[in-house]
mmCIF file of C-alpha atoms in Angstrom:
data_model
loop_
_atom_site.group_PDB
_atom_site.id
_atom_site.type_symbol
_atom_site.label_atom_id
_atom_site.label_comp_id
_atom_site.label_asym_id
_atom_site.label_seq_id
_atom_site.Cartn_x
_atom_site.Cartn_y
_atom_site.Cartn_z
ATOM 1 C CA MET A 1 70.900 83.067 106.211
ATOM 2 C CA PRO A 2 74.374 84.190 107.474
ATOM 3 C CA ALA A 3 74.651 87.393 109.527
ATOM 4 C CA CYS A 4 75.798 90.490 107.650
ATOM 5 C CA SER A 5 79.518 91.455 107.889
ATOM 6 C CA PHE A 6 80.990 94.874 107.518
ATOM 7 C CA ALA A 7 84.310 95.822 105.887
ATOM 8 C CA THR A 8 85.582 97.167 109.149
ATOM 9 C CA GLU A 9 85.477 93.644 110.391
ATOM 10 C CA PHE A 10 87.904 92.199 107.941
ATOM 11 C CA GLY A 11 91.713 92.107 108.043
ATOM 12 C CA ARG A 12 94.002 94.490 109.911
ATOM 13 C CA ARG A 13 95.999 97.609 109.155
ATOM 14 C CA ALA A 14 99.154 96.720 107.253
ATOM 15 C CA ALA A 15 102.381 97.313 109.130
ATOM 16 C CA PRO A 16 104.959 99.794 107.516
ATOM 17 C CA SER A 17 107.324 96.798 107.027
ATOM 18 C CA GLU A 18 104.616 94.983 105.100
ATOM 19 C CA ILE A 19 103.949 97.908 102.975
ATOM 20 C CA SER A 20 107.543 98.408 102.103
ATOM 21 C CA LEU A 21 107.680 94.805 100.635
ATOM 22 C CA TRP A 22 105.230 96.000 97.999
ATOM 23 C CA ASP A 23 106.650 99.500 97.485
ATOM 24 C CA ILE A 24 109.153 98.382 94.779
ATOM 25 C CA ASP A 25 108.250 100.685 91.935
ATOM 26 C CA VAL A 26 111.077 102.262 89.887
ATOM 27 C CA LEU A 27 110.530 105.523 88.173
ATOM 28 C CA PRO A 28 111.954 106.603 84.796
ATOM 29 C CA ASP A 29 114.476 108.801 86.545
ATOM 30 C CA GLY A 30 115.754 105.859 88.600
ATOM 31 C CA THR A 31 113.936 106.597 91.831
ATOM 32 C CA GLY A 32 113.391 103.369 93.646
ATOM 33 C CA LEU A 33 116.195 101.464 92.177
ATOM 34 C CA PRO A 34 117.744 99.225 94.823
ATOM 35 C CA ASP A 35 121.333 98.698 95.721
ATOM 36 C CA GLY A 36 123.170 96.019 93.785
ATOM 37 C CA SER A 37 124.594 95.432 90.302
ATOM 38 C CA GLY A 38 124.802 93.022 87.531
ATOM 39 C CA THR A 39 127.095 92.414 84.421
ATOM 40 C CA VAL A 40 126.340 91.227 80.948
ATOM 41 C CA THR A 41 128.179 87.950 81.629
ATOM 42 C CA GLN A 42 126.143 87.152 84.766
ATOM 43 C CA GLY A 43 123.054 88.198 82.889
ATOM 44 C CA GLU A 44 123.553 85.664 80.192
ATOM 45 C CA ILE A 45 123.642 82.911 82.748
ATOM 46 C CA VAL A 46 120.549 84.171 84.578
ATOM 47 C CA PHE A 47 118.697 84.757 81.243
ATOM 48 C CA ASN A 48 119.516 81.287 80.046
ATOM 49 C CA ASP A 49 118.269 79.663 83.281
ATOM 50 C CA ASN A 50 115.135 81.756 83.673
ATOM 51 C CA CYS A 51 114.035 83.430 80.428
ATOM 52 C CA SER A 52 115.178 81.626 77.289
ATOM 53 C CA ALA A 53 112.455 78.974 77.476
ATOM 54 C CA CYS A 54 109.869 81.777 76.612
ATOM 55 C CA HIS A 55 112.026 84.346 74.816
ATOM 56 C CA GLY A 56 114.421 82.081 73.036
ATOM 57 C CA SER A 57 118.191 82.012 72.985
ATOM 58 C CA LYS A 58 119.572 85.510 72.847
ATOM 59 C CA GLY A 59 116.079 86.964 73.272
ATOM 60 C CA VAL A 60 114.581 85.794 69.978
ATOM 61 C CA GLY A 61 112.929 82.753 68.627
ATOM 62 C CA GLY A 62 110.954 81.682 71.571
ATOM 63 C CA PRO A 63 107.223 81.258 71.980
ATOM 64 C CA LYS A 64 106.852 84.557 73.572
ATOM 65 C CA ASP A 65 107.739 88.045 72.591
ATOM 66 C CA ALA A 66 111.109 88.713 71.031
ATOM 67 C CA LEU A 67 113.293 91.013 73.191
ATOM 68 C CA VAL A 68 115.900 91.933 70.651
ATOM 69 C CA GLY A 69 115.787 93.603 67.334
ATOM 70 C CA GLY A 70 113.083 95.566 65.548
ATOM 71 C CA ARG A 71 114.980 98.832 65.408
ATOM 72 C CA GLY A 72 113.660 101.047 62.659
ATOM 73 C CA SER A 73 110.421 98.957 62.347
ATOM 74 C CA LEU A 74 108.061 101.067 64.488
ATOM 75 C CA ALA A 75 106.998 103.322 61.607
ATOM 76 C CA SER A 76 106.610 100.325 59.271
ATOM 77 C CA ASP A 77 103.438 98.310 58.510
ATOM 78 C CA HIS A 78 104.841 95.571 60.722
ATOM 79 C CA PRO A 79 106.321 97.163 63.781
ATOM 80 C CA ILE A 80 108.413 94.880 66.070
ATOM 81 C CA LYS A 81 108.314 96.092 69.559
ATOM 82 C CA THR A 82 111.380 94.969 71.518
ATOM 83 C CA ILE A 83 113.545 96.427 74.309
ATOM 84 C CA GLY A 84 115.789 97.801 71.663
ATOM 85 C CA SER A 85 113.182 99.300 69.401
ATOM 86 C CA PHE A 86 110.362 100.391 71.742
ATOM 87 C CA TRP A 87 111.284 100.553 75.386
ATOM 88 C CA PRO A 88 111.878 104.129 76.494
ATOM 89 C CA TYR A 89 113.822 103.784 79.843
ATOM 90 C CA ALA A 90 116.295 101.213 81.096
ATOM 91 C CA THR A 91 115.101 101.964 84.629
ATOM 92 C CA THR A 92 111.572 100.801 83.912
ATOM 93 C CA LEU A 93 112.913 97.706 82.215
ATOM 94 C CA PHE A 94 114.439 96.821 85.587
ATOM 95 C CA ASP A 95 111.110 97.422 87.303
ATOM 96 C CA TYR A 96 109.169 95.352 84.799
ATOM 97 C CA ILE A 97 111.557 92.370 85.070
ATOM 98 C CA ARG A 98 111.663 92.633 88.879
ATOM 99 C CA ARG A 99 107.885 92.661 89.124
ATOM 100 C CA ALA A 100 106.713 90.296 86.415
ATOM 101 C CA MET A 101 109.562 87.916 85.377
ATOM 102 C CA PRO A 102 110.235 85.169 85.066
ATOM 103 C CA TYR A 103 106.674 84.339 84.092
ATOM 104 C CA PRO A 104 106.114 81.313 86.283
ATOM 105 C CA ALA A 105 107.745 82.868 89.347
ATOM 106 C CA PRO A 106 107.540 86.720 89.174
ATOM 107 C CA GLY A 107 109.668 88.524 91.820
ATOM 108 C CA SER A 108 111.956 85.516 92.285
ATOM 109 C CA LEU A 109 115.083 87.079 90.859
ATOM 110 C CA SER A 110 117.406 88.916 93.305
ATOM 111 C CA ASP A 111 118.074 92.520 92.582
ATOM 112 C CA ASP A 112 121.598 91.612 91.371
ATOM 113 C CA ASP A 113 120.136 89.008 89.045
ATOM 114 C CA THR A 114 117.640 91.540 87.692
ATOM 115 C CA TYR A 115 120.447 94.094 87.052
ATOM 116 C CA ALA A 116 122.356 91.319 85.317
ATOM 117 C CA VAL A 117 119.534 90.421 83.030
ATOM 118 C CA VAL A 118 118.979 94.027 82.206
ATOM 119 C CA ALA A 119 122.639 94.432 81.397
ATOM 120 C CA TYR A 120 122.527 91.278 79.112
ATOM 121 C CA LEU A 121 119.310 92.437 77.309
ATOM 122 C CA LEU A 122 120.677 95.919 76.775
ATOM 123 C CA ASP A 123 123.891 94.444 75.435
ATOM 124 C CA LEU A 124 122.022 92.096 73.089
ATOM 125 C CA ASN A 125 120.216 95.100 71.687
ATOM 126 C CA GLY A 126 123.440 96.934 71.154
ATOM 127 C CA ILE A 127 122.663 99.694 73.726
ATOM 128 C CA PRO A 128 125.849 101.074 74.911
ATOM 129 C CA LEU A 129 126.727 100.520 78.670
ATOM 130 C CA ASP A 130 129.253 102.443 80.644
ATOM 131 C CA GLY A 131 131.333 99.404 81.206
ATOM 132 C CA ALA A 132 129.713 95.882 81.291
ATOM 133 C CA LYS A 133 127.926 96.535 84.531
ATOM 134 C CA VAL A 134 124.737 98.276 85.440
ATOM 135 C CA ASP A 135 123.621 99.590 88.795
ATOM 136 C CA ARG A 136 121.383 102.268 90.413
ATOM 137 C CA ARG A 137 123.779 104.968 89.236
ATOM 138 C CA SER A 138 124.452 103.852 85.681
ATOM 139 C CA LEU A 139 120.904 102.662 84.710
ATOM 140 C CA PRO A 140 119.233 106.088 84.599
ATOM 141 C CA SER A 141 121.953 107.500 82.319
ATOM 142 C CA ILE A 142 121.452 104.877 79.602
ATOM 143 C CA GLN A 143 119.961 106.400 76.597
ATOM 144 C CA MET A 144 117.293 103.974 75.076
ATOM 145 C CA PRO A 145 116.866 104.372 71.268
ATOM 146 C CA ASN A 146 113.170 105.130 71.515
ATOM 147 C CA ARG A 147 113.324 107.418 74.549
ATOM 148 C CA ASP A 148 112.105 110.478 72.589
ATOM 149 C CA GLY A 149 109.566 108.419 70.694
ATOM 150 C CA PHE A 150 106.803 108.821 73.220
ATOM 151 C CA VAL A 151 104.685 111.933 73.220
ATOM 152 C CA PRO A 152 102.632 112.473 76.490
ATOM 153 C CA GLU A 153 99.127 113.241 76.277
ATOM 154 C CA PRO A 154 98.512 116.819 77.324
ATOM 155 C CA ALA A 155 95.788 115.693 79.738
ATOM 156 C CA PHE A 156 98.355 113.603 81.701
ATOM 157 C CA ARG A 157 100.901 116.477 82.061
ATOM 158 C CA VAL A 158 99.266 117.712 85.228
ATOM 159 C CA ILE A 159 99.709 114.425 87.103
ATOM 160 C CA LYS A 160 102.313 114.729 89.796
ATOM 161 C CA ASN A 161 104.423 112.048 91.368
ATOM 162 C CA SER A 162 103.359 111.109 94.890
ATOM 163 C CA ARG A 163 107.030 110.736 95.976
#
């Protein structure tokens, strides 16, 4: 029978530089957005190279969720949840794409590529951009169509941000 081990014997304390690699969350107000920028034109190229196989050309028609359309469908019997119909903040769209996409290689897009994909998807959904470029200054000001469609549960109103 092997000798017992205790949790204090495993691993080591993470260095601040290692923790910073994982500290990439972006809040709805844009806190945490990195430097960089992307345009609709660049985003179309990045999307076609990395996203269209799952989400289809122009964000619809692929084997995975549609990313475009669905506006006005949320209150229907068949709601279509897309970036344009459901997503409340452009900033958290950046966060999600940077963390989780593209599916086979999450985190592989550069910050500029992620900004570009966000610009492209917002444009496909008819969401007005201040110019054709998005960055850390412009993204928080973008008004998503369903931003006011979420009602926070009263029990969660007391939770404070740790930043």
